[in-house]
Coordinates of C-alpha atoms (C1' of nucleotides) in Angstrom, one line a residue:
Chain O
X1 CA -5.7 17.4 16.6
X2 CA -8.1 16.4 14.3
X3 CA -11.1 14.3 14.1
X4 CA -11.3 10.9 13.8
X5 CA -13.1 9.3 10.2
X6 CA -15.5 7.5 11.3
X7 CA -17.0 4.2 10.4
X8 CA -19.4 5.5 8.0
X9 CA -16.4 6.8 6.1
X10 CA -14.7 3.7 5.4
X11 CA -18.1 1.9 4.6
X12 CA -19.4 3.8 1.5
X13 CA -19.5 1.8 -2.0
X14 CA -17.5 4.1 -4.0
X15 CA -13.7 3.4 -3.6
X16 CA -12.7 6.1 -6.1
X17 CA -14.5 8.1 -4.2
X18 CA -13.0 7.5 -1.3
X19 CA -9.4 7.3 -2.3
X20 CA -10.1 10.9 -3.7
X21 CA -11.3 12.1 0.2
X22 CA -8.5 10.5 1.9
X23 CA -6.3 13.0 0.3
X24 CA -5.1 15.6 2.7
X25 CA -6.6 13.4 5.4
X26 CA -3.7 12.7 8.1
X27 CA -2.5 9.4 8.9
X28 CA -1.4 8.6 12.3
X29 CA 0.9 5.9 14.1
X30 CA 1.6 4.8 17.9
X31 CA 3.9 2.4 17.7
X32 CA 6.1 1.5 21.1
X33 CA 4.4 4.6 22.2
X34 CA 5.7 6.3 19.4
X35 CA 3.7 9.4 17.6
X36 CA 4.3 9.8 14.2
X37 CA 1.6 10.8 11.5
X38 CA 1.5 12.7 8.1
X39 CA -0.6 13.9 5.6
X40 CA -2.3 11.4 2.6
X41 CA -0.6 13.1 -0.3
X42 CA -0.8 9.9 -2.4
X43 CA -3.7 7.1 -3.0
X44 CA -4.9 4.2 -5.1
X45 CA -8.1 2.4 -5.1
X46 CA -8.8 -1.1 -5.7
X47 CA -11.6 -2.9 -5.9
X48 CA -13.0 -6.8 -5.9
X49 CA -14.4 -6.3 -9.3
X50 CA -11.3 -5.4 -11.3
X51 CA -8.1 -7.3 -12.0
X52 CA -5.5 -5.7 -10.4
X53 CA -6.9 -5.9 -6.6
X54 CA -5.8 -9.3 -4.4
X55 CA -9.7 -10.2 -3.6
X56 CA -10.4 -10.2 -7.8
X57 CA -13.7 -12.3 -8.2
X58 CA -13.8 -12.9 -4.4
X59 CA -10.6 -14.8 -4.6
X60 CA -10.2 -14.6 -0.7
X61 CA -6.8 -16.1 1.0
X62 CA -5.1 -16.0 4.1
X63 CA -3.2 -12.5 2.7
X64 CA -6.1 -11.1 1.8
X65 CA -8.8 -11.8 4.3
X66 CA -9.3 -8.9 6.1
X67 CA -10.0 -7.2 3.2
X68 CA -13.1 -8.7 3.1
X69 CA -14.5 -7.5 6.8
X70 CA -15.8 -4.2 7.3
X71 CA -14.5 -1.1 6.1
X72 CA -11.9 0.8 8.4
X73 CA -9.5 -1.9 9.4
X74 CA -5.7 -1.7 7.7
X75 CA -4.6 -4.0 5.4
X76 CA -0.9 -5.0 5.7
X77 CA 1.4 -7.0 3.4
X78 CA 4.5 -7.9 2.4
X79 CA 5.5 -7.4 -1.3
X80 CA 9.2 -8.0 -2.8
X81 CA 10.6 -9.4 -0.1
X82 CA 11.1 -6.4 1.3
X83 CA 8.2 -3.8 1.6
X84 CA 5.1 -3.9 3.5
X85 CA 2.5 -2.0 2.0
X86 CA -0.4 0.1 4.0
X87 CA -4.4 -0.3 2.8
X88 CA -7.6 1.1 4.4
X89 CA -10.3 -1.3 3.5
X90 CA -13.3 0.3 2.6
X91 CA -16.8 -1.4 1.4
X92 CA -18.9 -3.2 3.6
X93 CA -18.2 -6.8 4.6
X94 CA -17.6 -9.1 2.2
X95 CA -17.3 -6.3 -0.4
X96 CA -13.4 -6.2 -0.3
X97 CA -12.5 -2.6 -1.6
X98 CA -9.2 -1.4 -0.4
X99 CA -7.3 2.0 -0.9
X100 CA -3.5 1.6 -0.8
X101 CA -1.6 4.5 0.8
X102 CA 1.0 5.5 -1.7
X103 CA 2.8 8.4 -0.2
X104 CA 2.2 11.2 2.9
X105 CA 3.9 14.1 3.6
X106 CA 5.5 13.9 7.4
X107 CA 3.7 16.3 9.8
X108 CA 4.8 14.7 13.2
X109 CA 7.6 12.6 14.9
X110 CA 10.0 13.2 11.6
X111 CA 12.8 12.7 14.0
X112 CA 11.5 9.2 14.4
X113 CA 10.6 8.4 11.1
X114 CA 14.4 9.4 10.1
X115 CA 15.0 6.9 13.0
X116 CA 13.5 3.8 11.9
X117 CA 14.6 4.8 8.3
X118 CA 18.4 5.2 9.5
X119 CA 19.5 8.0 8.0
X120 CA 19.7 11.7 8.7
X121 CA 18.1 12.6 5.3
X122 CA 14.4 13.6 6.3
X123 CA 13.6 14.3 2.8
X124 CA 11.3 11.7 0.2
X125 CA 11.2 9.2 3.8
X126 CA 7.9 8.7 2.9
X127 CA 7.5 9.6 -1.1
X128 CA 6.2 5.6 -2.0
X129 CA 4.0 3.2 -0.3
X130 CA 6.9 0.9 0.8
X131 CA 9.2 3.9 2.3
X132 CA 5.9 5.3 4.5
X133 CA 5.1 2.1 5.6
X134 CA 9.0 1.4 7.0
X135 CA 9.0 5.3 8.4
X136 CA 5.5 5.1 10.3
X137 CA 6.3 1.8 12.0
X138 CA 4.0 -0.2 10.2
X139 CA 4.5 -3.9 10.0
X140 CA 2.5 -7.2 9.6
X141 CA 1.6 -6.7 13.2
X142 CA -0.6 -3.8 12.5
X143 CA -2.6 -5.9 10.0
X144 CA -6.2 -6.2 10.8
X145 CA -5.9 -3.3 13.3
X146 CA -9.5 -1.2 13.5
X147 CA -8.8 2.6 12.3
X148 CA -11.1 3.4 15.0
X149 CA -8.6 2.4 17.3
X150 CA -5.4 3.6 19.3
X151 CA -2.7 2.1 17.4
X152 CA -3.3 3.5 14.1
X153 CA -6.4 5.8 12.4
X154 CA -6.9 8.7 10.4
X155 CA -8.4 12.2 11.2
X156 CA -9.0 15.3 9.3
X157 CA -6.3 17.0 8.1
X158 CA -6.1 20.0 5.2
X159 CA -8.8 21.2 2.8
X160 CA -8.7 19.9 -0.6
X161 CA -10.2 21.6 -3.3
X162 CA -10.7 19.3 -6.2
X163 CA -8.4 21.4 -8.5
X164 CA -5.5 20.5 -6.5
X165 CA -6.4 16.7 -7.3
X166 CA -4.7 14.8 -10.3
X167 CA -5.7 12.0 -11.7
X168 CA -3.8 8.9 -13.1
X169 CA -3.7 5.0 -13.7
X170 CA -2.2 3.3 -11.3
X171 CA 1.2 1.9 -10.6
X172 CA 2.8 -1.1 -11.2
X173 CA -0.4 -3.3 -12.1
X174 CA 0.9 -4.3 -16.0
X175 CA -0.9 -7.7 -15.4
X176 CA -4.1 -6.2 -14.9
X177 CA -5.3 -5.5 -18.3
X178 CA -7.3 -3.5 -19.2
X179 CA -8.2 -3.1 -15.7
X180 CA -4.5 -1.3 -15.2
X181 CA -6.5 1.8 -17.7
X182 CA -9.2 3.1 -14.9
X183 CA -8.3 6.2 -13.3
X184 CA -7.9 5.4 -9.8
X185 CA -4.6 6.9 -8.8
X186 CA -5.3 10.4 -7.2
X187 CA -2.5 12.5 -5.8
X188 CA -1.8 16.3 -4.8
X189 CA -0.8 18.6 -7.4
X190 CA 3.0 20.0 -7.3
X191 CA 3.6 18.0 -3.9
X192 CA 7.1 16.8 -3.6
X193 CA 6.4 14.6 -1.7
X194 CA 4.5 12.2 -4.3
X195 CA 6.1 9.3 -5.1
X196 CA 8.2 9.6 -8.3
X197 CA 7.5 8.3 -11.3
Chain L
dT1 C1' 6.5 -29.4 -1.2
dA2 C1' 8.6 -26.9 -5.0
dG3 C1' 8.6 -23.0 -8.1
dA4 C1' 7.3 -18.5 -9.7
dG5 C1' 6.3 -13.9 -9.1
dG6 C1' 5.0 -9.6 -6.9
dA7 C1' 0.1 -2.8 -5.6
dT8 C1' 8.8 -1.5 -4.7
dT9 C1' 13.1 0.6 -4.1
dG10 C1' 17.7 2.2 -4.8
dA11 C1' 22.0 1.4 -6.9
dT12 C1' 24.5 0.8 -11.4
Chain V
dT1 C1' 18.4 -1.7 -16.3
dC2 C1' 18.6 -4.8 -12.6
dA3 C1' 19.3 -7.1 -8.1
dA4 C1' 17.6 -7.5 -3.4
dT5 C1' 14.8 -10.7 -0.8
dC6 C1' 10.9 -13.5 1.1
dC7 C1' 6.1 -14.2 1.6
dT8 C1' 2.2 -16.0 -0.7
dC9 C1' -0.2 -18.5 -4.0
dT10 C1' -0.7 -22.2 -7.3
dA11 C1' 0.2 -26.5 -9.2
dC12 C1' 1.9 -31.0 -8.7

DNA sequence: TAGAGGATTGAT
DNA sequence: TCAATCCTCTAC
């Protein structure tokens, strides 16, 4: 059992930065008094001041409005009709950074995960933002839930030295611009369990 | 109130 | 390469 991050965590100013720490972190779920959690292989960060985040300019809506409260809540929503997508909002409030979980690698409560994923395959359950979200348990109803809290949070999980960290753009953000060029995608080096390409 | 599109995935 | 599938935002 590791510790919990704590607020001071989710509030710092650089979401790079903090997209890059989360890696190797462990993410963890009680869900129906359910136990599942695994470990952050996978992030992206986005930011209020670049195009390819939701709160761009301060554009706040209904989606989008917890991202602008204080760091360490989650940020739930639904994409494609069929994928819910995880995000730790970071930033102070009404600075609306987010970092979007992209893939973890299952530590506990795999059985379950295999579960709510029906199937008996418990490999790549979790290799892509949508597939974690649907094996943790995480829906819309987890939305605005504190990471400080019992339903969901993260604690310390492995050592990462940054040599093990690569660097990328991010996915799936074509109408960004040239916002779509930073460097803000961070994952483990020769983990399968990184979401494929 | 209608229409378009999306921070994806898996099958063809 | 493309369909699934529906919520959200924007424009009328």
């Amino acid at each position: 059992m590791g510790r919990f991050l704590d607020q001071k965590f989710y509030e710092r100013s650089d979401v790079d930065k903090v997209a890059r720490k989360l890696l190797g972190k462990r993410l963890v779920t009680v869900i129906d008094g359910v136990m599942t959690s695994g470990t952050i292989v996978e992030t992206e960060a986005y930011s209020y001041a670049e195009r390819g985040c939701h709160a761009y300019q301060n554009r706040m809506t209904k989606r989008n409005e917890v991202m602008f409260g204080s760091g360490g809540h989650a940020y739930i929503y639904f994409c494609y009709g069929m994928h819910y997508m995880f995000n730790v909002v970071t930033n102070k409030k009404n600075r609306a950074d987010a970092v979007l979980i992209r893939a973890l690698q299952p530590v506990q409560g795999i059985e379950y995960m295999m579960e709510r994923y029906n199937t008996s395959n418990g490999k790549r359950i979790t290799s892509g933002p949508g597939k974690l979200a649907k094996a943790m348990g995480i829906t819309k109803k987890l939305n605005g839930a504190s990471l400080i809290g019992s339903e969901v949070w993260i604690e310390n999980g492995i050592e990462v030295s940054p040599r093990q960290i690569v660097t990328t753009t991010r996915i799936g953000i074509d109408y960004a611009g040239t916002d779509a060029l930073l460097p803000w995608r961070f994952y483990l080096k020769d983990n399968e369990w990184v979401s494929k390409k």
